[in-house]
JSON list of C-alpha atoms in Angstrom, two decimals:
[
{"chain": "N", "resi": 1, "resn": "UNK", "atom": "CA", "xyz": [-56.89, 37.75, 26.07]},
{"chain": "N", "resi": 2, "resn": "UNK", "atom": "CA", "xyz": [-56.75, 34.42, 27.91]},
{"chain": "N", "resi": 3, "resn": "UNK", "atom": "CA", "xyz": [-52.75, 35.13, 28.79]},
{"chain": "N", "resi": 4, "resn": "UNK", "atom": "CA", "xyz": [-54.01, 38.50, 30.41]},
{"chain": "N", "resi": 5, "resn": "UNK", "atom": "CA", "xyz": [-56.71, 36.85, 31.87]},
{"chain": "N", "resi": 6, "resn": "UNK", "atom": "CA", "xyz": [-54.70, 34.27, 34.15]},
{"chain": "N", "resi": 7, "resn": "UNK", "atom": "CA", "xyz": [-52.18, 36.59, 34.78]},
{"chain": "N", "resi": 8, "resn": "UNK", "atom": "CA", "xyz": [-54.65, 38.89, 36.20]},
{"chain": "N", "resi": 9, "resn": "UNK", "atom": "CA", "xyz": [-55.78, 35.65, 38.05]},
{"chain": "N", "resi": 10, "resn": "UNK", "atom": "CA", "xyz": [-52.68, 34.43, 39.08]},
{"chain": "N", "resi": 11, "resn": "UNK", "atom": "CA", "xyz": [-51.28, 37.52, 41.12]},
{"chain": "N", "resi": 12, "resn": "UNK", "atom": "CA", "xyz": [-53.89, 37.47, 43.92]},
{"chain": "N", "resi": 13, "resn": "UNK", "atom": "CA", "xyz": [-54.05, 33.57, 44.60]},
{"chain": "N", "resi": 14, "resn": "UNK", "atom": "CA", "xyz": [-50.34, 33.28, 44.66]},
{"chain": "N", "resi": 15, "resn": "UNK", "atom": "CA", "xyz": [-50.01, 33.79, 48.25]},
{"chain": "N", "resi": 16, "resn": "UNK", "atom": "CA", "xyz": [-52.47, 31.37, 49.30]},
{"chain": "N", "resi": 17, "resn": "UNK", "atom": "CA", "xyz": [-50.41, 28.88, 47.32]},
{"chain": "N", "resi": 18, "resn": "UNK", "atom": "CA", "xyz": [-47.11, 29.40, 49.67]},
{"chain": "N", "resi": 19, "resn": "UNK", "atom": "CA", "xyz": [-49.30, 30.38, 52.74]},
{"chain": "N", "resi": 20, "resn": "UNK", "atom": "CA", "xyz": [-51.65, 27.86, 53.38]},
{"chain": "N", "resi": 21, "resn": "UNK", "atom": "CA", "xyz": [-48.94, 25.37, 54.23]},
{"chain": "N", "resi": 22, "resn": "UNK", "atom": "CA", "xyz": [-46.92, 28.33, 56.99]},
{"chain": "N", "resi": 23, "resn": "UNK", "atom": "CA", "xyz": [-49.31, 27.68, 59.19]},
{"chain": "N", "resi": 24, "resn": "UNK", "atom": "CA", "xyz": [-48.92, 27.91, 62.94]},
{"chain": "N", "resi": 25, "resn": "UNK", "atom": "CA", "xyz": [-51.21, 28.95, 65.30]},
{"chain": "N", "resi": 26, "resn": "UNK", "atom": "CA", "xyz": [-49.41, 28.70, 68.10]},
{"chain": "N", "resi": 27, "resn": "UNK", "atom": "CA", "xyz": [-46.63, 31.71, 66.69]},
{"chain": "N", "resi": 28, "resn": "UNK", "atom": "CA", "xyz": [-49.79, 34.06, 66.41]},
{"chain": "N", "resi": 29, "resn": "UNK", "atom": "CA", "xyz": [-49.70, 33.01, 62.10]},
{"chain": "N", "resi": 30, "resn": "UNK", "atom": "CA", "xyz": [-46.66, 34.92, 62.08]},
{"chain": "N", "resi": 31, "resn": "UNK", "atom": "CA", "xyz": [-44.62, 32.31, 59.91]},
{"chain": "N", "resi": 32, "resn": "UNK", "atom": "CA", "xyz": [-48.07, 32.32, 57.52]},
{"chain": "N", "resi": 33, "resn": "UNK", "atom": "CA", "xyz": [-48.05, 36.41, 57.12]},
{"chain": "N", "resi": 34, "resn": "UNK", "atom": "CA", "xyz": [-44.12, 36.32, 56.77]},
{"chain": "N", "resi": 35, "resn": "UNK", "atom": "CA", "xyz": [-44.65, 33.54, 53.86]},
{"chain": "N", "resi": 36, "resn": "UNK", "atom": "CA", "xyz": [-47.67, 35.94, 52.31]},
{"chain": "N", "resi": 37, "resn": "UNK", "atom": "CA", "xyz": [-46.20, 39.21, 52.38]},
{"chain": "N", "resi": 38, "resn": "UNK", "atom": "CA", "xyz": [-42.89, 37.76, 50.84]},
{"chain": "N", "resi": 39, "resn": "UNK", "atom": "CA", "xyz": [-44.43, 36.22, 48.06]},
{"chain": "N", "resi": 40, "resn": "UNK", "atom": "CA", "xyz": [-46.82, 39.56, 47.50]},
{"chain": "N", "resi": 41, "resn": "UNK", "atom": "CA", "xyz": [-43.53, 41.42, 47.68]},
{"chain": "N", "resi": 42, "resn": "UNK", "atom": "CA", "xyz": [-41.67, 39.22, 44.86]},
{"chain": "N", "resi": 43, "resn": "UNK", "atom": "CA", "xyz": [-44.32, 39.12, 42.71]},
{"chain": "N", "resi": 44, "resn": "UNK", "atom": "CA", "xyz": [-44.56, 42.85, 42.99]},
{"chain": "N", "resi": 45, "resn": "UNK", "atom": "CA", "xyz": [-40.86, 43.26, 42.16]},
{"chain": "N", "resi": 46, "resn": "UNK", "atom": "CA", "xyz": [-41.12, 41.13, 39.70]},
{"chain": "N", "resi": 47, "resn": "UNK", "atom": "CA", "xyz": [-43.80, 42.39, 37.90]},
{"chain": "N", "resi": 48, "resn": "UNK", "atom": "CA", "xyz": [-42.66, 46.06, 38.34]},
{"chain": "N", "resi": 49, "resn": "UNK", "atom": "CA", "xyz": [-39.45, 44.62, 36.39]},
{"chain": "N", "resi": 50, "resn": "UNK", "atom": "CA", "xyz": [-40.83, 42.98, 33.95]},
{"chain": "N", "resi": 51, "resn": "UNK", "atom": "CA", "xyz": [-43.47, 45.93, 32.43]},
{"chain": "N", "resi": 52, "resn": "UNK", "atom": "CA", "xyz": [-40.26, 48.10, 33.11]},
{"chain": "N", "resi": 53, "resn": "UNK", "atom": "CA", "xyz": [-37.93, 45.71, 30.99]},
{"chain": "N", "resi": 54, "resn": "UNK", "atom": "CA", "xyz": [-40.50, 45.16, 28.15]},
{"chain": "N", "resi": 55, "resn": "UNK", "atom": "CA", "xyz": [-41.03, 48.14, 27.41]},
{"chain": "N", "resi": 56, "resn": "UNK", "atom": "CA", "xyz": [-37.34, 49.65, 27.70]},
{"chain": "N", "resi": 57, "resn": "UNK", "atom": "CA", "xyz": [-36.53, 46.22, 24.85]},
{"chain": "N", "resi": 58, "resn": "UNK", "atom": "CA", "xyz": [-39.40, 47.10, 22.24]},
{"chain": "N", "resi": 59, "resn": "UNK", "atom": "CA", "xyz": [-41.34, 50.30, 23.70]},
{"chain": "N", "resi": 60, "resn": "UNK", "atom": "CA", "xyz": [-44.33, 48.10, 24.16]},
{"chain": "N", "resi": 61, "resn": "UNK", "atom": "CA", "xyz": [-45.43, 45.70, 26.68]},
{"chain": "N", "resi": 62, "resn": "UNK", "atom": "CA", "xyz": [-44.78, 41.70, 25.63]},
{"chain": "N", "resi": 63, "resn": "UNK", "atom": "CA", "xyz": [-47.48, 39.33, 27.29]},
{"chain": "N", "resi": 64, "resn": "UNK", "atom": "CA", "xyz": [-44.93, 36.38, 27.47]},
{"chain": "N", "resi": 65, "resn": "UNK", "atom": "CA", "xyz": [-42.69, 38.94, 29.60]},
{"chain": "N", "resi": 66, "resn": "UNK", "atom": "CA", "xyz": [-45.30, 39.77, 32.17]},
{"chain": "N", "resi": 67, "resn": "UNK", "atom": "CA", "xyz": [-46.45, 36.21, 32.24]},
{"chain": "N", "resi": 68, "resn": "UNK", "atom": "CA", "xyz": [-42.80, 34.79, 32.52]},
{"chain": "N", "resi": 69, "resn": "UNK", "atom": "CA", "xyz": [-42.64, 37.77, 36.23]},
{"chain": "N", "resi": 70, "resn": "UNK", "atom": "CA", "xyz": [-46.51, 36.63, 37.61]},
{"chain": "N", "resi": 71, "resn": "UNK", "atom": "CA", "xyz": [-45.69, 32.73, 37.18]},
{"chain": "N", "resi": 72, "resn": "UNK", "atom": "CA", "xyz": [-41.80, 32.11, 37.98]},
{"chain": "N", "resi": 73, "resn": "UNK", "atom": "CA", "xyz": [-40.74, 35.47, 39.97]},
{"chain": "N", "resi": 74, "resn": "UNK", "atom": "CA", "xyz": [-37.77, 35.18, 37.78]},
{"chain": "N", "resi": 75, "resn": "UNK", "atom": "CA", "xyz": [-36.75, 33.65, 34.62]},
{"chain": "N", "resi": 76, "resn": "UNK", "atom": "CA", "xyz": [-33.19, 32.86, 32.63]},
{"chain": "N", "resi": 77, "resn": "UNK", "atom": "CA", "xyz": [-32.56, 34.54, 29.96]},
{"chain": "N", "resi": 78, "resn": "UNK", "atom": "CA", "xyz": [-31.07, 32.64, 26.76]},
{"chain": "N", "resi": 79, "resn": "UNK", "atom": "CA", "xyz": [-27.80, 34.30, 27.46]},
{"chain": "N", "resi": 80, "resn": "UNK", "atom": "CA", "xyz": [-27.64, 32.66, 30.94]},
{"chain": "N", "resi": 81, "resn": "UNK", "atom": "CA", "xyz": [-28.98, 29.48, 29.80]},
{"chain": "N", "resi": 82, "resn": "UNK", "atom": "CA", "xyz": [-26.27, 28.53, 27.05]},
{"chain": "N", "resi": 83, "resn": "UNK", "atom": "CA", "xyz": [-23.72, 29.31, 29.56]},
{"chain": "N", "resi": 84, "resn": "UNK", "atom": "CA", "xyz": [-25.20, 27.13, 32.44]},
{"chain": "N", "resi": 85, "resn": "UNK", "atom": "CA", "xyz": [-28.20, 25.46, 31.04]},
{"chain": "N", "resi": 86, "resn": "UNK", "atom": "CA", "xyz": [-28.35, 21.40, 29.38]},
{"chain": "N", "resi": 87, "resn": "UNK", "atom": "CA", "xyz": [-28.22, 22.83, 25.51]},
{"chain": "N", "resi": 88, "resn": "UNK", "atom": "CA", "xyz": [-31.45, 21.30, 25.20]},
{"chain": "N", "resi": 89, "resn": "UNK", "atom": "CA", "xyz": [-34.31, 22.54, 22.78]},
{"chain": "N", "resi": 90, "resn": "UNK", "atom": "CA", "xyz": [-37.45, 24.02, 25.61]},
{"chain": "N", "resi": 91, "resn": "UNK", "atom": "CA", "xyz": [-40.45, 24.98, 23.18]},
{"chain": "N", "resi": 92, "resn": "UNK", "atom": "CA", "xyz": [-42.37, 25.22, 26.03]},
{"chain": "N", "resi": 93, "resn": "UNK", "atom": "CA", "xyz": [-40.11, 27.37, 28.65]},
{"chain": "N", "resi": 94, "resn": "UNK", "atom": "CA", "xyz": [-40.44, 24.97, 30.79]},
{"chain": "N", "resi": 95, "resn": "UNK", "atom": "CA", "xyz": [-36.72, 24.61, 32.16]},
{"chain": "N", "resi": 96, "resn": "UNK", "atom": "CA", "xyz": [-36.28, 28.35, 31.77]},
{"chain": "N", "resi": 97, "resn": "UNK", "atom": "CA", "xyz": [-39.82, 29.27, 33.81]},
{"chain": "N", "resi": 98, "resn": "UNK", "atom": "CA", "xyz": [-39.88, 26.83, 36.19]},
{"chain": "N", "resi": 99, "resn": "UNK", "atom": "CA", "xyz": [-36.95, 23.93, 35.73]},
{"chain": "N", "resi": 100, "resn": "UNK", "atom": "CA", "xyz": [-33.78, 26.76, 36.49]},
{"chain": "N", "resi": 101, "resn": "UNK", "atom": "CA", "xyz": [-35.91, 28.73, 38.55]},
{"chain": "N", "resi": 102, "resn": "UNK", "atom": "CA", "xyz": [-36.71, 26.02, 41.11]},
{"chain": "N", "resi": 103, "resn": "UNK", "atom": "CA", "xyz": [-33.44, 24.44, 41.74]},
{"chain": "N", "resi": 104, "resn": "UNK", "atom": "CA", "xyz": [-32.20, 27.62, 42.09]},
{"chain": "N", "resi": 105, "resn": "UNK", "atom": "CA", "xyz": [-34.84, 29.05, 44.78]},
{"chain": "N", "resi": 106, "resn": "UNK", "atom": "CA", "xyz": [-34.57, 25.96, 46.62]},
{"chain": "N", "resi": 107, "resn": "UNK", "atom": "CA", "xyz": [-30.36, 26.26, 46.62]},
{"chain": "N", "resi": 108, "resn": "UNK", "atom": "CA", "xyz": [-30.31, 29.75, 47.52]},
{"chain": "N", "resi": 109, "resn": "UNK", "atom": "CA", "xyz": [-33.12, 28.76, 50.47]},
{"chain": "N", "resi": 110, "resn": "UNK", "atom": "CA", "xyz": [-30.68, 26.20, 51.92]},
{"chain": "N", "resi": 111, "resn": "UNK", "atom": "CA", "xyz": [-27.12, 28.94, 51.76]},
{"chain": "N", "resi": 112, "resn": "UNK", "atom": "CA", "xyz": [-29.63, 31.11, 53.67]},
{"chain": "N", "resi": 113, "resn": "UNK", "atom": "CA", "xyz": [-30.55, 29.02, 56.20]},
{"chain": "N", "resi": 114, "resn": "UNK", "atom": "CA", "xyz": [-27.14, 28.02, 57.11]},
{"chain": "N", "resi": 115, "resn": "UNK", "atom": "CA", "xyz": [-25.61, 31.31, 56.99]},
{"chain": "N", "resi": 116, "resn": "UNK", "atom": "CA", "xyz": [-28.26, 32.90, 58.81]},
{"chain": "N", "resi": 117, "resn": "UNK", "atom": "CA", "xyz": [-29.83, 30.60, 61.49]},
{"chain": "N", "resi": 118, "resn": "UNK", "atom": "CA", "xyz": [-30.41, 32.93, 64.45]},
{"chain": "N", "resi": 119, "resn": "UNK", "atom": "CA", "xyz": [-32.46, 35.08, 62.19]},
{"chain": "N", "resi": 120, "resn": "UNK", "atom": "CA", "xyz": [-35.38, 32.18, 60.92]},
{"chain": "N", "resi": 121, "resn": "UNK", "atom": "CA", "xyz": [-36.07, 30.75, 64.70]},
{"chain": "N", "resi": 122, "resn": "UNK", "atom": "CA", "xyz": [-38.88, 32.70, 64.31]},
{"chain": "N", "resi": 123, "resn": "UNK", "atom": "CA", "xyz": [-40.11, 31.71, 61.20]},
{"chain": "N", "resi": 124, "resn": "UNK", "atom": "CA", "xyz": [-38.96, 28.14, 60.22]},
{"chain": "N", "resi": 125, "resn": "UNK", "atom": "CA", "xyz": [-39.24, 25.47, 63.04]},
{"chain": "N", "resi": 126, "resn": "UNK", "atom": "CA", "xyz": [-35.87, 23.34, 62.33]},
{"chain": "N", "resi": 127, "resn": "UNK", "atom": "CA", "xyz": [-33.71, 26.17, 61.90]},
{"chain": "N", "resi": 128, "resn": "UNK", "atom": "CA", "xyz": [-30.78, 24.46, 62.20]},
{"chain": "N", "resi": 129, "resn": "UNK", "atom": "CA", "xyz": [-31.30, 20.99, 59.78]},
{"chain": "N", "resi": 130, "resn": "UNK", "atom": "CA", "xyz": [-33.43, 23.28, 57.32]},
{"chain": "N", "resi": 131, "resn": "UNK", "atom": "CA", "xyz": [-30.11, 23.61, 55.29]},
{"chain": "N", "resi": 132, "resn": "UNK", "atom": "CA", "xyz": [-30.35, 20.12, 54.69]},
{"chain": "N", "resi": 133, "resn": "UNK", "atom": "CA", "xyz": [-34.20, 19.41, 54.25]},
{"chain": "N", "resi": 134, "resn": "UNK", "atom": "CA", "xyz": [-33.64, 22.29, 51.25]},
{"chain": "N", "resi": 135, "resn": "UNK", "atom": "CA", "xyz": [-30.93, 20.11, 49.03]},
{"chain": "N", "resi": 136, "resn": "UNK", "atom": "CA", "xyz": [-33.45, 17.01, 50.26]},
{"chain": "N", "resi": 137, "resn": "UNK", "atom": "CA", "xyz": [-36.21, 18.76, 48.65]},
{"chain": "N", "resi": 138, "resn": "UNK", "atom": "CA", "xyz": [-34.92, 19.87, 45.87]},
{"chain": "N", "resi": 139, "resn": "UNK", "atom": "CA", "xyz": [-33.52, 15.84, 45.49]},
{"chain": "N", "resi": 140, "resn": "UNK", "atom": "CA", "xyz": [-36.50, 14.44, 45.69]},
{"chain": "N", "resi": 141, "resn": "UNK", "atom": "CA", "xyz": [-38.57, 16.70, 43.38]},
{"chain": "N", "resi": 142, "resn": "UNK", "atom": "CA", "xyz": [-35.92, 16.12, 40.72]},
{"chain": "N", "resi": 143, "resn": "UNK", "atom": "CA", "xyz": [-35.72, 12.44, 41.20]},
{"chain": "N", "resi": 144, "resn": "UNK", "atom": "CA", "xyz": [-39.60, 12.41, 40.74]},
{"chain": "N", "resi": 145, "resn": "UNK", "atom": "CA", "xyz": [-39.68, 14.29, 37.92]},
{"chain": "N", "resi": 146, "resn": "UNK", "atom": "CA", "xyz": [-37.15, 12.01, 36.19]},
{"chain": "N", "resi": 147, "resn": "UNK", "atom": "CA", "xyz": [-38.62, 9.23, 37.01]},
{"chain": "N", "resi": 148, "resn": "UNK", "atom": "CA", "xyz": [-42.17, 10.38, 35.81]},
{"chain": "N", "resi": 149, "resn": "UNK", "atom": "CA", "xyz": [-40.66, 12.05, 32.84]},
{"chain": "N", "resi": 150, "resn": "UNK", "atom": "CA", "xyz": [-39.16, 8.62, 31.66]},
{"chain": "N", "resi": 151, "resn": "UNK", "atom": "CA", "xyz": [-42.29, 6.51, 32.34]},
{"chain": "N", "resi": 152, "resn": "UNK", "atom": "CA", "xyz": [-44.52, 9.35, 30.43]},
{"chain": "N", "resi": 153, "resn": "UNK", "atom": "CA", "xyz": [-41.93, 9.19, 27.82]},
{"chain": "N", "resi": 154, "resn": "UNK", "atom": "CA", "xyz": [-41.83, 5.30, 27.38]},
{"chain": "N", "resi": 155, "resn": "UNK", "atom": "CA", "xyz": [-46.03, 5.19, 27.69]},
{"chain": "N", "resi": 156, "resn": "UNK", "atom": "CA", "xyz": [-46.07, 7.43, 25.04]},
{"chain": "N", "resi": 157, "resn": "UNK", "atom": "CA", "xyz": [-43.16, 5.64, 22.53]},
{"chain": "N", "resi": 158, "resn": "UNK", "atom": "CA", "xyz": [-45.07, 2.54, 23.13]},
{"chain": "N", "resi": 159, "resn": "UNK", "atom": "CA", "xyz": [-48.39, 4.01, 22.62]},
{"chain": "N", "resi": 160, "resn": "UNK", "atom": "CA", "xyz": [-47.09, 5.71, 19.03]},
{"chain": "N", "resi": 161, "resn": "UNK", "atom": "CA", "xyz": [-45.44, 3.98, 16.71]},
{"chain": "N", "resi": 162, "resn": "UNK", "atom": "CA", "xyz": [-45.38, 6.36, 14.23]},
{"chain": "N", "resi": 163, "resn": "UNK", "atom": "CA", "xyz": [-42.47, 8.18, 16.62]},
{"chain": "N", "resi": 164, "resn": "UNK", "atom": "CA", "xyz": [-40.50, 5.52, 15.51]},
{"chain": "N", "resi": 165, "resn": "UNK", "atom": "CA", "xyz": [-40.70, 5.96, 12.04]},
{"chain": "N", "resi": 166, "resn": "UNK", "atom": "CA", "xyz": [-39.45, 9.81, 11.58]},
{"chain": "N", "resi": 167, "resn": "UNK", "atom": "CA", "xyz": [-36.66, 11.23, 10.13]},
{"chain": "N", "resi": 168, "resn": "UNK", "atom": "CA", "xyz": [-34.70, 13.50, 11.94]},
{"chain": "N", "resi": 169, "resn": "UNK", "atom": "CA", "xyz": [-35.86, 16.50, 10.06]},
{"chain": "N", "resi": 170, "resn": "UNK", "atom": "CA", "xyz": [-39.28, 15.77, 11.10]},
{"chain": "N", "resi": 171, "resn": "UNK", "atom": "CA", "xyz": [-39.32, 15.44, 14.19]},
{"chain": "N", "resi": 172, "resn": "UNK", "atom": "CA", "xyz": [-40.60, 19.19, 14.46]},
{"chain": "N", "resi": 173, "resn": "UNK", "atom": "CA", "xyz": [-43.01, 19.11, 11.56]},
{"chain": "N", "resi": 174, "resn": "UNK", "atom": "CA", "xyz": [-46.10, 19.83, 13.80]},
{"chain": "N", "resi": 175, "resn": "UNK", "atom": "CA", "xyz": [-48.68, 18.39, 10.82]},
{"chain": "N", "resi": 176, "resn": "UNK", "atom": "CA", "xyz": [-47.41, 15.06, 11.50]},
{"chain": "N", "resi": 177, "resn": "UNK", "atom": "CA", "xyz": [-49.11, 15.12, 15.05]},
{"chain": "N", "resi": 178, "resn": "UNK", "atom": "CA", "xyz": [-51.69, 18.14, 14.78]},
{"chain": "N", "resi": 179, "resn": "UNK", "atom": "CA", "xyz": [-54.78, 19.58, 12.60]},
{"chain": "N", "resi": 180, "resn": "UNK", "atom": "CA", "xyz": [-53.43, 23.11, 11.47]},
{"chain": "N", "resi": 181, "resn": "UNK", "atom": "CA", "xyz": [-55.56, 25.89, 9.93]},
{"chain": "N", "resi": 182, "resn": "UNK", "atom": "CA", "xyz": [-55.47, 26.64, 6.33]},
{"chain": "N", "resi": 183, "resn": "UNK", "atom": "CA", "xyz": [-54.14, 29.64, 5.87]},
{"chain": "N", "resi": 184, "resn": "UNK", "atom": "CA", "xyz": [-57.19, 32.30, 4.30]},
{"chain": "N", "resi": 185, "resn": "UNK", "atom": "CA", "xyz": [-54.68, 33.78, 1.34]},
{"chain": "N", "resi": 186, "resn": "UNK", "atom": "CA", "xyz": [-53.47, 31.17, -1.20]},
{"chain": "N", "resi": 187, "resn": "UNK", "atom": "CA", "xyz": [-49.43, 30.87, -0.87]},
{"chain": "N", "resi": 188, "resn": "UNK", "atom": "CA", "xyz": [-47.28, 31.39, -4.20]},
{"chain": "N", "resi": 189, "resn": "UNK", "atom": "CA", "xyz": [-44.76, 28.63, -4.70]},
{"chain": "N", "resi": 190, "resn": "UNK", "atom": "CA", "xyz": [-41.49, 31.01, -4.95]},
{"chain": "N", "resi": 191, "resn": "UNK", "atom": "CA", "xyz": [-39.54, 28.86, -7.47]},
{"chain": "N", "resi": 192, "resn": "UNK", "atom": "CA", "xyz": [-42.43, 28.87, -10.06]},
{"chain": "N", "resi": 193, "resn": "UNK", "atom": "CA", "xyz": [-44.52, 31.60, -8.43]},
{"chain": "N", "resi": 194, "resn": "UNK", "atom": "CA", "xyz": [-47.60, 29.04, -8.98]},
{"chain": "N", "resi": 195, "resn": "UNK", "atom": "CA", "xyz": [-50.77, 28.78, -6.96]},
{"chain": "N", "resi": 196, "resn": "UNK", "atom": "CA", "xyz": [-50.51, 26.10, -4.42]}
]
């Protein structure tokens, strides 16, 4: 209900996150609709791809599908990832939904703007450096997220010393780290089929 619910959310305030910074009063707000009606349009496409795909895979509509189109605009699929990706465990989607699609939208933004600069005068102001500024970008949000990543890591090492005790195969035993519910039927032990 809650996944719905932001989705539902999500798909009209988009815009506004991409559009408030296009603006430019002095080009009549035409950069600010351009940005807006692009981002209405990809989310559209996206969306309209992702009800279409879910329910061609399992003939029923998958929340983490439509979520995955409203959030990113795109997202790897598992197949592209092991051929391109780190090989690193995401439980969270995070490189998939936004990691991968990022670097890519920001790559793609810089080929366009070099192979096309008579055709974004109108809409971006340095037409002609905005090749570069889209690599710098991209540079400078990766180097910050490293660098955050590793001092959140080490803060959170130092603050934990129990990280530092685990065996390999528990490093992924969730009731190390969290309160989980007791399940409402009692489990049968399969090797003596006793009560637990």
């Amino acid at each position: 209900m809650l996944a719905t619910f932001q989705t539902v959310i999500h798909l009209p305030y988009s815009p506004s996150f991409n559009g408030a910074l296009a603006f430019a009063p002095a080009a009549a707000y035409q950069p600010q609709f351009l940005c807006i009606m692009n981002t209405v349009l990809s989310l559209l496409g996206a969306c309209v791809a992702a009800f279409a795909a879910s329910a061609a895979f399992d003939g029923k509509f998958n929340m983490v599908h439509i979520q995955n189109a409203t959030l990113a605009e795109v997202f790897l699929t598992p197949w592209l990832e092991e051929r391109i990706g780190l090989r690193c465990p995401d439980t969270c989607g995070v490189h998939n939904l936004h990691g991968m699609p990022g670097l890519l939208g920001g790559l793609t933004a810089a080929l366009v703007a070099n192979f096309m600069p008579m055709h974004n005068t109108a809409v971006v102001a340095h037409s002609n450096n905005q090749a570069l500024y889209q690599p710098a970008g991209v540079g400078v949000t990766l180097m910050l997220a490293i660098v955050g990543g590793t001092i959140a890591g080490q803060a959170i090492t130092a603050g934990t010393p129990a990280s530092l005790t685990l065996e390999a195969q528990e490093m992924y035993e969730d009731a190390i780290w969290w309160d989980e519910v007791e399940s409402e039927k009692p489990e049968e032990d399969l090797a003596t089929g006793a009560r637990l």
